[in-house]
Coordinates of C-alpha atoms and ligand atoms in Angstrom, one line a residue:
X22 CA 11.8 -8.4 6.5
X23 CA 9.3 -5.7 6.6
X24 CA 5.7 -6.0 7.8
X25 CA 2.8 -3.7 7.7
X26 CA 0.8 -3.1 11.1
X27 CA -2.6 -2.1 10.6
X28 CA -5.5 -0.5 13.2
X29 CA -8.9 -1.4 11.3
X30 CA -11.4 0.1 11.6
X31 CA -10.9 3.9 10.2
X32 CA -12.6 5.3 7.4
X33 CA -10.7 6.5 4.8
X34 CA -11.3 10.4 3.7
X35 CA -9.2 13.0 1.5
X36 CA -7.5 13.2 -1.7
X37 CA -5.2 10.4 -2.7
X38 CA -3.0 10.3 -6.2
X39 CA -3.3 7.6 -8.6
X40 CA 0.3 6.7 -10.1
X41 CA 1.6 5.8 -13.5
X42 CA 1.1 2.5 -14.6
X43 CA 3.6 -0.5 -13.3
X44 CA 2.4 -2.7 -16.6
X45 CA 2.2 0.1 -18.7
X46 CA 6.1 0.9 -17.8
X47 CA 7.9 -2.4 -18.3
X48 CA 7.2 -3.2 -21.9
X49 CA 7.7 0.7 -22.3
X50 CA 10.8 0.8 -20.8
X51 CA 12.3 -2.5 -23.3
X52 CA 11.2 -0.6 -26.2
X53 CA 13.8 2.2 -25.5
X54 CA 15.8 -0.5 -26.6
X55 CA 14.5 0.1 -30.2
X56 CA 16.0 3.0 -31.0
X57 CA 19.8 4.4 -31.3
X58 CA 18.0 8.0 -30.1
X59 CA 17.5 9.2 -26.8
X60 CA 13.6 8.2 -25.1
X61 CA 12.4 9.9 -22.0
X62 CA 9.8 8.8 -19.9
X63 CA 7.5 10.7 -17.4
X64 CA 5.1 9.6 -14.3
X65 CA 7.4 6.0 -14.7
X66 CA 6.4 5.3 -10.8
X67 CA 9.0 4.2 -8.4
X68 CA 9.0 0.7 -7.5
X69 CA 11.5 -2.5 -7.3
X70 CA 10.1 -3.9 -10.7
X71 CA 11.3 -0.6 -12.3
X72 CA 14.3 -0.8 -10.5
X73 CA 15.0 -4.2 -11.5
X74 CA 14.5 -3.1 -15.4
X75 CA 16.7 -0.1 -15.3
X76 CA 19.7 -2.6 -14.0
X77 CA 18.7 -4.9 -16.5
X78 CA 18.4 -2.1 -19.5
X79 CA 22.3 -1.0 -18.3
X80 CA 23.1 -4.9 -18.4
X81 CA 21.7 -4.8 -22.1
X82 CA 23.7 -1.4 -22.8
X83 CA 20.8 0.7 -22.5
X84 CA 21.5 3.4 -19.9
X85 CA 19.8 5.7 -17.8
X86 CA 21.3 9.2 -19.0
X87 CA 19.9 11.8 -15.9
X88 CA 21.3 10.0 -13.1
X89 CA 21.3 13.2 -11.2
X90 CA 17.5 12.8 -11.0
X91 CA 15.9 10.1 -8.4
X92 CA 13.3 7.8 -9.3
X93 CA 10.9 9.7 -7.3
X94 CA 11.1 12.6 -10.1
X95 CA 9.0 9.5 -12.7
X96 CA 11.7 10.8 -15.3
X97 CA 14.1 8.6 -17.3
X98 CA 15.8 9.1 -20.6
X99 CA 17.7 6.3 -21.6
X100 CA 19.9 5.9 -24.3
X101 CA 21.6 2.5 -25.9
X102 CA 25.4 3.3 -25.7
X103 CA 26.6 -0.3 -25.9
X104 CA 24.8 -3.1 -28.1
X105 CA 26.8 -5.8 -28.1
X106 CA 25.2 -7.6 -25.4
X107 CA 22.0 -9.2 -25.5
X108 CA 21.9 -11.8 -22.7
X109 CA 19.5 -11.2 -20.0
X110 CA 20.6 -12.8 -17.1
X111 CA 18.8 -15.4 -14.4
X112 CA 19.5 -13.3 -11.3
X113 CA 17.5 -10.5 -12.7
X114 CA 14.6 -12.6 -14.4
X115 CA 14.4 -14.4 -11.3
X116 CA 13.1 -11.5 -9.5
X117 CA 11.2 -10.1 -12.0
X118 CA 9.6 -12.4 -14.9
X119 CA 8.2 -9.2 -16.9
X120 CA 12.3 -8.5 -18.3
X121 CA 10.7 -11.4 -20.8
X122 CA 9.5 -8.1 -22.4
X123 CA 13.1 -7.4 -23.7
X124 CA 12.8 -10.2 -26.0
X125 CA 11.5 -9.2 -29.0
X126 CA 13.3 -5.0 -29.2
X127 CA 16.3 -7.2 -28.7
X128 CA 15.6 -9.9 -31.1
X129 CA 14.2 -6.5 -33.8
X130 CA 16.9 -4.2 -33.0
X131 CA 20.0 -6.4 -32.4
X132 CA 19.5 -9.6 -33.9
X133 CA 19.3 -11.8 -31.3
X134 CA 18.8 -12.4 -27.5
X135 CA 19.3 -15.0 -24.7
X136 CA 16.7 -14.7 -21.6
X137 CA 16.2 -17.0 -18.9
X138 CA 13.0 -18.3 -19.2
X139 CA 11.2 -17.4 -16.4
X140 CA 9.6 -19.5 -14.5
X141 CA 6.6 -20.3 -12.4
X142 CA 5.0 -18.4 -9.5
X143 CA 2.4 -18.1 -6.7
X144 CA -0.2 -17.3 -9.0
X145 CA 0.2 -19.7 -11.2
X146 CA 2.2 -20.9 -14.4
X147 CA 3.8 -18.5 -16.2
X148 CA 4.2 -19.9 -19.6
X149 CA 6.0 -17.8 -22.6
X150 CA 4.5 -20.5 -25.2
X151 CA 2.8 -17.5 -27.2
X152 CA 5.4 -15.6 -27.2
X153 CA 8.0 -17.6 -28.9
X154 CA 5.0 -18.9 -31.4
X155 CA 4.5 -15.1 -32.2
X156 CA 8.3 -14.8 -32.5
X157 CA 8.9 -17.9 -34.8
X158 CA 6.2 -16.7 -36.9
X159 CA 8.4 -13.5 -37.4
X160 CA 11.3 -15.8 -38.8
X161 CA 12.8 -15.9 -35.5
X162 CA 15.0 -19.4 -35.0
X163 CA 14.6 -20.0 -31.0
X164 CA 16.1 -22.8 -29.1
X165 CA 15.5 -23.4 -25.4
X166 CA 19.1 -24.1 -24.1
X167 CA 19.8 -25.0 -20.0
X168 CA 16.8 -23.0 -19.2
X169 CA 17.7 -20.1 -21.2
X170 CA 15.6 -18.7 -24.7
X171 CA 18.2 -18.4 -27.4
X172 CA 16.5 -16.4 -30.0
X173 CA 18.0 -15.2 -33.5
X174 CA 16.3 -13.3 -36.4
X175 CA 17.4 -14.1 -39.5
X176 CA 20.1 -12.8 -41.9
X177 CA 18.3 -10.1 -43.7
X178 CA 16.3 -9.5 -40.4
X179 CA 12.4 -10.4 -39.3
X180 CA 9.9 -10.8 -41.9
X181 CA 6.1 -9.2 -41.5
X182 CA 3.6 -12.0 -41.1
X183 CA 0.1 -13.1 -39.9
X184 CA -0.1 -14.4 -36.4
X185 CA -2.6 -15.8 -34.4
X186 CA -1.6 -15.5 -30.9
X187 CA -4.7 -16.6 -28.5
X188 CA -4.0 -19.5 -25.8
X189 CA -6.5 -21.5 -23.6
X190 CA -6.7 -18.5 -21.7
X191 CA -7.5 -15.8 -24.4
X192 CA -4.9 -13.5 -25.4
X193 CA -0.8 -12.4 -24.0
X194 CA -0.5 -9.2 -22.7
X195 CA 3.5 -9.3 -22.5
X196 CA 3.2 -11.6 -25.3
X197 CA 1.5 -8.9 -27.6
X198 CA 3.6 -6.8 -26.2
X199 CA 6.8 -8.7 -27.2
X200 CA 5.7 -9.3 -30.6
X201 CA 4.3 -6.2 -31.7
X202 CA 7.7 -4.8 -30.8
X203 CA 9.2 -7.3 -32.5
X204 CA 7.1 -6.2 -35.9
X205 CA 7.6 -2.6 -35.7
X206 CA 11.2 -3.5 -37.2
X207 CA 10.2 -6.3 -39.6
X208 CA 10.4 -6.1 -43.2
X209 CA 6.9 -6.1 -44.5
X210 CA 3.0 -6.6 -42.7
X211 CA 2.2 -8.1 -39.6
X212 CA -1.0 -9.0 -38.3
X213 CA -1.4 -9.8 -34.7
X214 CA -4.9 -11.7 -34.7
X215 CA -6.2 -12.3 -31.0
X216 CA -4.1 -9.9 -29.2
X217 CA -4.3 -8.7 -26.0
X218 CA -6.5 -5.2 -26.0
X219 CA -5.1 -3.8 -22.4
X220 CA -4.5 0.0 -22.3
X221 CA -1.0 -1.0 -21.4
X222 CA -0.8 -2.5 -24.9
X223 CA -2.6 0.8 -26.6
X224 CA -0.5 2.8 -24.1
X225 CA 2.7 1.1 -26.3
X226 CA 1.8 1.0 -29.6
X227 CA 1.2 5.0 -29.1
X228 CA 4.5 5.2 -28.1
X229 CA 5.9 3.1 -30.8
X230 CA 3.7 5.5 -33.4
X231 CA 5.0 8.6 -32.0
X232 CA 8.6 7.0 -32.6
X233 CA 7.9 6.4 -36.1
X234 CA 6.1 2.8 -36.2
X235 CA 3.2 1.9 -39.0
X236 CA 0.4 0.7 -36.3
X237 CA -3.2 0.5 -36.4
X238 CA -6.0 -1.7 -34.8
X239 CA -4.2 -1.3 -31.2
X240 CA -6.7 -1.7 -28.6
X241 CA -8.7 -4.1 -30.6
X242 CA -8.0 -7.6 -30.9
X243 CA -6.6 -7.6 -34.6
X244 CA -3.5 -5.2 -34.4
X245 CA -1.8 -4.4 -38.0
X246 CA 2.1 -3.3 -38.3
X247 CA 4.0 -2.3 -41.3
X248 CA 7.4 -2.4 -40.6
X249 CA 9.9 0.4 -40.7
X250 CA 13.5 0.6 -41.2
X251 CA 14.0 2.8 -38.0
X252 CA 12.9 4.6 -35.0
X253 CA 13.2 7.8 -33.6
X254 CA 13.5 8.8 -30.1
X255 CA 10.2 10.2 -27.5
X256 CA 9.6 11.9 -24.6
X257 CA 6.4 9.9 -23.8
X258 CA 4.3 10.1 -20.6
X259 CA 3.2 7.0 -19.3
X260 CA -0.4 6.2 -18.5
X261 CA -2.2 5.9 -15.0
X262 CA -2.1 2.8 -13.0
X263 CA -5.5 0.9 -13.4
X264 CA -5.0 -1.3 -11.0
X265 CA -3.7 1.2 -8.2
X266 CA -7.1 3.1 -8.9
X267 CA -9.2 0.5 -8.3
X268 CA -7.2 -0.7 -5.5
X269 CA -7.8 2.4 -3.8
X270 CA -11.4 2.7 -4.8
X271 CA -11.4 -1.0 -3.1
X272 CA -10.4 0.6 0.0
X273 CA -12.8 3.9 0.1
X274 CA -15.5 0.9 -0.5
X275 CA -14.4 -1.3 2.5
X276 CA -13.8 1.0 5.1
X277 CA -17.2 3.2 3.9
X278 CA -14.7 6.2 3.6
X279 CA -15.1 9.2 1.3
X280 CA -12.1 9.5 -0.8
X281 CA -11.1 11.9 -4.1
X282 CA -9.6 9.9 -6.6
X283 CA -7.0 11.7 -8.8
X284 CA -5.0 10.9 -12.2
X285 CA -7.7 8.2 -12.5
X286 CA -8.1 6.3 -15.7
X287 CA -12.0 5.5 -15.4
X288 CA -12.2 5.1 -18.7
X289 CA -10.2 2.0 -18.7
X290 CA -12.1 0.3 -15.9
X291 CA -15.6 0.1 -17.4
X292 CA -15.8 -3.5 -16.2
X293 CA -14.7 -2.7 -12.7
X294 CA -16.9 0.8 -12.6
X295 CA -20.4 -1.8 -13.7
X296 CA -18.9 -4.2 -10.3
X297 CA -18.6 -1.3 -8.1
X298 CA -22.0 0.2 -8.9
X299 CA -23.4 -3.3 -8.6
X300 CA -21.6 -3.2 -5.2
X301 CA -23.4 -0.4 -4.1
X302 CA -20.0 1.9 -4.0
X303 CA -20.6 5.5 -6.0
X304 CA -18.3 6.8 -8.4
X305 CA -18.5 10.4 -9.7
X306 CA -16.2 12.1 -11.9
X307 CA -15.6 15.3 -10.8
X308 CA -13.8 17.3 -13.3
X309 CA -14.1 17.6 -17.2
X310 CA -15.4 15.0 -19.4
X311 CA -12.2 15.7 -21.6
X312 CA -10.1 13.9 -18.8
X313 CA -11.4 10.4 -18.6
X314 CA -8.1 8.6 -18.6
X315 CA -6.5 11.5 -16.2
X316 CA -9.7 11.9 -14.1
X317 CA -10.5 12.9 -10.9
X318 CA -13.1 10.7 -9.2
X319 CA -15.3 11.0 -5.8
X320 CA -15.8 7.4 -4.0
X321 CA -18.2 6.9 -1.6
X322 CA -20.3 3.4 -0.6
X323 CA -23.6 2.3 0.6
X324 CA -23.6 1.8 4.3
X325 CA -23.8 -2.0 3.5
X326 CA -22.4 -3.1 0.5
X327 CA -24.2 -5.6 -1.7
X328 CA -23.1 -8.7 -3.2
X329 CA -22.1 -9.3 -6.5
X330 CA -21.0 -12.0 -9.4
X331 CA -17.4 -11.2 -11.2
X332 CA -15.4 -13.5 -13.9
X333 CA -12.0 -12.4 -14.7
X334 CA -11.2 -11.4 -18.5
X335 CA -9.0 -10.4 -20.9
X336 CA -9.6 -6.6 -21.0
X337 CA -11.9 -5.4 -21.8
X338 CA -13.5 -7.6 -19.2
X339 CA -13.3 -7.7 -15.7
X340 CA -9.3 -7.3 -14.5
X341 CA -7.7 -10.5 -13.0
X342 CA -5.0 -8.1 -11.0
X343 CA -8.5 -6.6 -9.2
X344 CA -9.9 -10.2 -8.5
X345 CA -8.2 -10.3 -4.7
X346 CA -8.9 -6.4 -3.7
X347 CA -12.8 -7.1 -5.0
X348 CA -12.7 -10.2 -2.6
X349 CA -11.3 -8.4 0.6
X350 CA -13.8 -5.7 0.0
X351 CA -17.0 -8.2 -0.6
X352 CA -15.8 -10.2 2.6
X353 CA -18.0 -7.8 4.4
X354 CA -21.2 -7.5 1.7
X355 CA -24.8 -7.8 2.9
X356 CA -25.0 -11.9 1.0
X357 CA -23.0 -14.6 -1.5
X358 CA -20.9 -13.1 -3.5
X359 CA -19.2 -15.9 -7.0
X360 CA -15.8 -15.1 -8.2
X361 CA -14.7 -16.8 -10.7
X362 CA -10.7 -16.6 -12.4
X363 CA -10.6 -17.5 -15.5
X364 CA -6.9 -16.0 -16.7
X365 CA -5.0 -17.1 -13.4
X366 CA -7.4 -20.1 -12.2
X367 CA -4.9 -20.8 -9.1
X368 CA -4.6 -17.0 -8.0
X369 CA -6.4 -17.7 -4.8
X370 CA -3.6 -17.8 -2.1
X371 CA -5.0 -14.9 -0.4
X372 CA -8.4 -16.8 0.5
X373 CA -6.4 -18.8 3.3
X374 CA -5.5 -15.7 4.8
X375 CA -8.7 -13.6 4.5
X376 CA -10.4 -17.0 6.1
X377 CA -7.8 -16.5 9.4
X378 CA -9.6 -12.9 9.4
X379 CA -13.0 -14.8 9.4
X380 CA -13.9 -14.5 6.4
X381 CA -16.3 -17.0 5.2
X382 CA -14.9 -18.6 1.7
X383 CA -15.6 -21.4 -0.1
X384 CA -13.7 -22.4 -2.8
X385 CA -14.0 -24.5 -5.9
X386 CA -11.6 -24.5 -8.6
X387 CA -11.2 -21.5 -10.2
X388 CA -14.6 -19.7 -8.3
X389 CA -15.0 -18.8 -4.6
X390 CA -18.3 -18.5 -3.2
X391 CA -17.5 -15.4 -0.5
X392 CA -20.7 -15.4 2.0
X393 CA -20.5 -12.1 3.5
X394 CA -20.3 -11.5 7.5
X395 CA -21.0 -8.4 9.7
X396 CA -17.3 -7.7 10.5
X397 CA -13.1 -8.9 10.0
X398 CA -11.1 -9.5 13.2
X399 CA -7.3 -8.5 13.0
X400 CA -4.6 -11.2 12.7
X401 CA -1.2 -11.5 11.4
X402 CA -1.4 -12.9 7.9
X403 CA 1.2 -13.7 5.2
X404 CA 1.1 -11.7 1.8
X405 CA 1.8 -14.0 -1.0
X406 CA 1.9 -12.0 -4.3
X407 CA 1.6 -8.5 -5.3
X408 CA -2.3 -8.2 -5.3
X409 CA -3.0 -10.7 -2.7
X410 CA -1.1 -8.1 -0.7
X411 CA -3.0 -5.4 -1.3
X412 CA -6.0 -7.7 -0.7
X413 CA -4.6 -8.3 2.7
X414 CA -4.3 -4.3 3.7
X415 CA -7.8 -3.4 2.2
X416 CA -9.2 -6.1 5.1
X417 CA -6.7 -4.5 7.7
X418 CA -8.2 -1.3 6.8
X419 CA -11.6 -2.6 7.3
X420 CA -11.0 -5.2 10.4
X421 CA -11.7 -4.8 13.9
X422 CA -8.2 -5.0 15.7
X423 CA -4.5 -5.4 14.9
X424 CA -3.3 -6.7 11.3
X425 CA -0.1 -7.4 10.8
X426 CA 1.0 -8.2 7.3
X427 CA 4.1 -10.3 6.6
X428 CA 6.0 -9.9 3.3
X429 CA 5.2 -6.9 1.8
X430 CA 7.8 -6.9 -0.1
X431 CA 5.7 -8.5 -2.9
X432 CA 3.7 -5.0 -2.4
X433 CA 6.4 -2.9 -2.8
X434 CA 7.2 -4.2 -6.4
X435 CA 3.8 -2.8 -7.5
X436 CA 2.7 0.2 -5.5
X437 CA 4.8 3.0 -3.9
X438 CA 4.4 4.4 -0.6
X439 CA 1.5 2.7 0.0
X440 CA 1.7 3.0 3.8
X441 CA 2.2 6.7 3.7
X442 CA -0.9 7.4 1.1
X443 CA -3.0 5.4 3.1
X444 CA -1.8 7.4 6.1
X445 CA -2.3 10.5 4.7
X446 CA -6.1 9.2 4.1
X447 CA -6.7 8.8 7.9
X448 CA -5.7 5.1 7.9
X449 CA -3.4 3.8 11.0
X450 CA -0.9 2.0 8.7
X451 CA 2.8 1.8 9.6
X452 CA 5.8 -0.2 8.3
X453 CA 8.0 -1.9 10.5
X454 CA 10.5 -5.1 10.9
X455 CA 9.3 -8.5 11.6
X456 CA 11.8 -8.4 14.7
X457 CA 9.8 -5.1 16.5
X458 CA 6.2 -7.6 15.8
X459 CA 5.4 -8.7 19.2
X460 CA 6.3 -12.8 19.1
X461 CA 2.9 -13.8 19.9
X462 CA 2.1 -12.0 16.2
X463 CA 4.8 -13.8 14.1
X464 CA 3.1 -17.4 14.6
X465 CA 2.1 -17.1 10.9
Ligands
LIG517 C1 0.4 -9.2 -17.5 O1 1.1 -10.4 -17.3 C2 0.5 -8.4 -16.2 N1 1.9 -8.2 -15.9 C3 -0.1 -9.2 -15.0 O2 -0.1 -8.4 -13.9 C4 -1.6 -9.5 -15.4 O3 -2.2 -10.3 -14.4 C5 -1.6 -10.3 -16.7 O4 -1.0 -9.5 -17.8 C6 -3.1 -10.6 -17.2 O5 -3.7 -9.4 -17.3 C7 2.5 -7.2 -16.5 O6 2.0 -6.5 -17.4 C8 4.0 -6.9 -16.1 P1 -0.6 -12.9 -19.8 P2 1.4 -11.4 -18.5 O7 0.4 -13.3 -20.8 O8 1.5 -10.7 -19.8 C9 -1.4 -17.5 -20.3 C10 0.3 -7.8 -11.7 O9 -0.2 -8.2 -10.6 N2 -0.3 -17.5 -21.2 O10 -1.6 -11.9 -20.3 O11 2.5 -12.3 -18.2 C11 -1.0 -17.2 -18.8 O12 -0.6 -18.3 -18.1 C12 0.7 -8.8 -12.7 O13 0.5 -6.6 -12.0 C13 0.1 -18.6 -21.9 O14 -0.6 -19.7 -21.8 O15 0.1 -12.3 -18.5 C14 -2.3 -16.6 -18.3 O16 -3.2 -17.7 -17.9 C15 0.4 -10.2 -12.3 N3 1.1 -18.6 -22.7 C16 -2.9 -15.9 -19.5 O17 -2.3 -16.5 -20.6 C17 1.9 -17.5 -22.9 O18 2.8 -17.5 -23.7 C18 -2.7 -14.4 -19.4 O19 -1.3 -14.2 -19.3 C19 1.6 -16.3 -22.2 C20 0.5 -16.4 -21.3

């Protein structure tokens, strides 16, 4: 398996590009399933989660047309040639519990749908319990049989209706997702009370409009749909990864580098911009007001970074996919620093693994108290999810020493190239095997 081995202890300077949106993608990419027209996408980023739902999408029928073009060209135009089959298989949900976002085009569009329901992992329980209430609510009958969803609208098709779809933990983002899709195709209104307000989610319902869909309210927690008989195709340009921006704004801050920030959606990450300034790490847009959710942004940080309070949120609070970067980077802040998690209260795996860089954690429940120290020593460490991971490079970046990351294939499902950009940056980042890591370095 592939590691990453890591030199701390370079700043980070130069011009680094921000890439479309993972999150923003997926649900985008099921809703091509919505349509008998073609529907092109642009800046789709290329990764193995977009991999996985391109095989998926040709399982379901729904093929990619311009297989002449790579995936490192962002483009796809897909195209439903075949919709007979709506069964979404365990070998690809397995890998990739986001193809639970094919669920309600397929159950709209087609009628009816079998998924494997995914299931459980490193960051916590992934329950779909909102989903299928939102879905029900629609008319939809839905059975759970040998740990697949059978779901099947009824005869005259899905009805409009008024749904409140908020859990324990606030609101769904897939799950808002699922079901506004769902309701673009229903006969009458729908109201989605409680949903999730994400830019992915106002990313999609833009889409959907510009195919022909009756939405308003998107980006606020009460979402209203009339349904329409039909959608057209779109050639629709997907929005810039949040979470990749603040990742690399994570690692300007850690290794007190000086890096230019472009295609940066700053206006979606208010609630990370008010941590970073309360972090002591400087932000400045550089080009025209006009481009806030394409910007180009200047990072720079205080010599010493300052410690700061953060409780993960439904958006538009604080983002729980920036929770493990933010700790890496406060690892090393001049004082305590309290996060608390309140969407994925077990997404803490990488504060084991920061600790064996001497980091000095202490957790308790869902909030860790991090108690800054002057430096991070290299060590091989084990990346458990996709964030975690990047949480793990950012104190590479910033350690004294030799980090060796294990498992980064949980990285590669979310950002792309990330060894080469960082290179590019002045970090000393390569990718290897785990059989060329000296032995002494595997005892992980
Ligand atoms: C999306 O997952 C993102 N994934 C996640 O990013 C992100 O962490 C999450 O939203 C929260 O922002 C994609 O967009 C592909 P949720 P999603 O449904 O939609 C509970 C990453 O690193 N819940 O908003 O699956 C759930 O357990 C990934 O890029 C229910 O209880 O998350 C959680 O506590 C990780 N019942 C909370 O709600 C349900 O039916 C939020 O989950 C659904 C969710």
């Amino acid at each position: 398996m592939d590691v990453f081995v890591i030199e701390g202890g370079r700043r980070l300077e130069g011009n680094i590009r921000v890439n479309g949106s993972k999150n923003a993608a997926l649900p985008l990419m099921a809703a091509a399933l919505l349509t008998d027209d073609k529907v092109t996408f642009r800046d789709i980023p290329d990764l193995a989660d977009i991999r996985n739902m391109v095989r998926l999408l040709a399982e379901l029928g729904c093929l990619r047309l311009n297989e002449a073009e790579g995936f490192e060209t962002g483009v796809h135009t897909f195209r439903n040639v075949e919709q007979s089959q709506s069964h979404a298989t365990y070998d690809i949900v397995r890998t990739m519990r986001a193809s639970i976002c094919v669920l309600g085009p397929l159950l709209a569009k087609r009628g009816q749908a079998r998924i494997a329901q995914p299931g459980g992992c490193s960051i916590g329980d992934r329950p779909v319990d909102l989903h299928l209430r939102g879905l029900r609510a629609l008319g939809a009958h839905i059975t759970l049989e040998q740990g697949d969803i059978v779901a099947k609208a009824p005869a005259g098709g899905l009805r409009g209706a008024t749904i409140f779809l908020g859990g324990r933990f606030g609101s769904t983002v897939l799950g808002t997702a699922n079901v506004l899709s769902a309701a673009v195709l229903a006969k009458g209104t729908t109201v989605i009370e409680s949903a999730a307000c994400e830019p992915e989610i106002v990313d999609l319902a833009e889409m959907l409009i510009a195919m022909g869909a009756k939405i308003t309210g998107h980006g606020s927690p009460r979402i209203r749909v009339e349904g329409v008989k039909e959608l057209s195709g779109v050639n629709h340009r997907v929005i810039a990864d949040r979470i990749e921006a603040g990742t690399f704004i994570a690692a300007a801050a850690i290794t007190n580098g000086d890096l230019t920030i472009e295609n940066c959606p700053i206006d979606a990450m208010l609630a990370v911009r008010d941590r970073f300034d309360a972090a002591g790490v400087n932000i400045r847009t550089v080009n025209g007001e006009d481009e806030l959710m394409r910007a180009t942004v200047r990072v720079t940080a205080d010599r010493v970074l300052k410690p700061v309070e953060l409780t993960t949120q439904p958006h538009p609070g604080f983002p729980t996919d920036l929770q493990a970067q933010f700790m890496a980077m406060l690892c090393l802040a001049d004082g305590n620093s309290v996060i608390t998690e309140r969407i994925f209260p077990e997404r803490f795996l990488h504060v084991a693994e920061l600790s064996r860089m001497g980091a000095n954690l202490f957790r308790q429940g869902a909030t860790v108290v991090i108690s800054g120290v002057r430096k991070l020593v290299g060590a091989p460490v084990m990346a458990s999810d996709l964030r975690a991971s990047a949480c793990l490079v950012l104190a590479g970046l910033a350690a004294e020493g030799t980090t060796v990351v294990h498992r980064v294939y949980h990285l590669d499902r979310g950002y792309d190239n990330m060894e080469g950009r960082l290179a590019n940056v002045g970090a000393r980042i390569t990718r290897t095997s785990d059989a060329n890591v000296p032995a002494a370095a595997t005892e992980v």
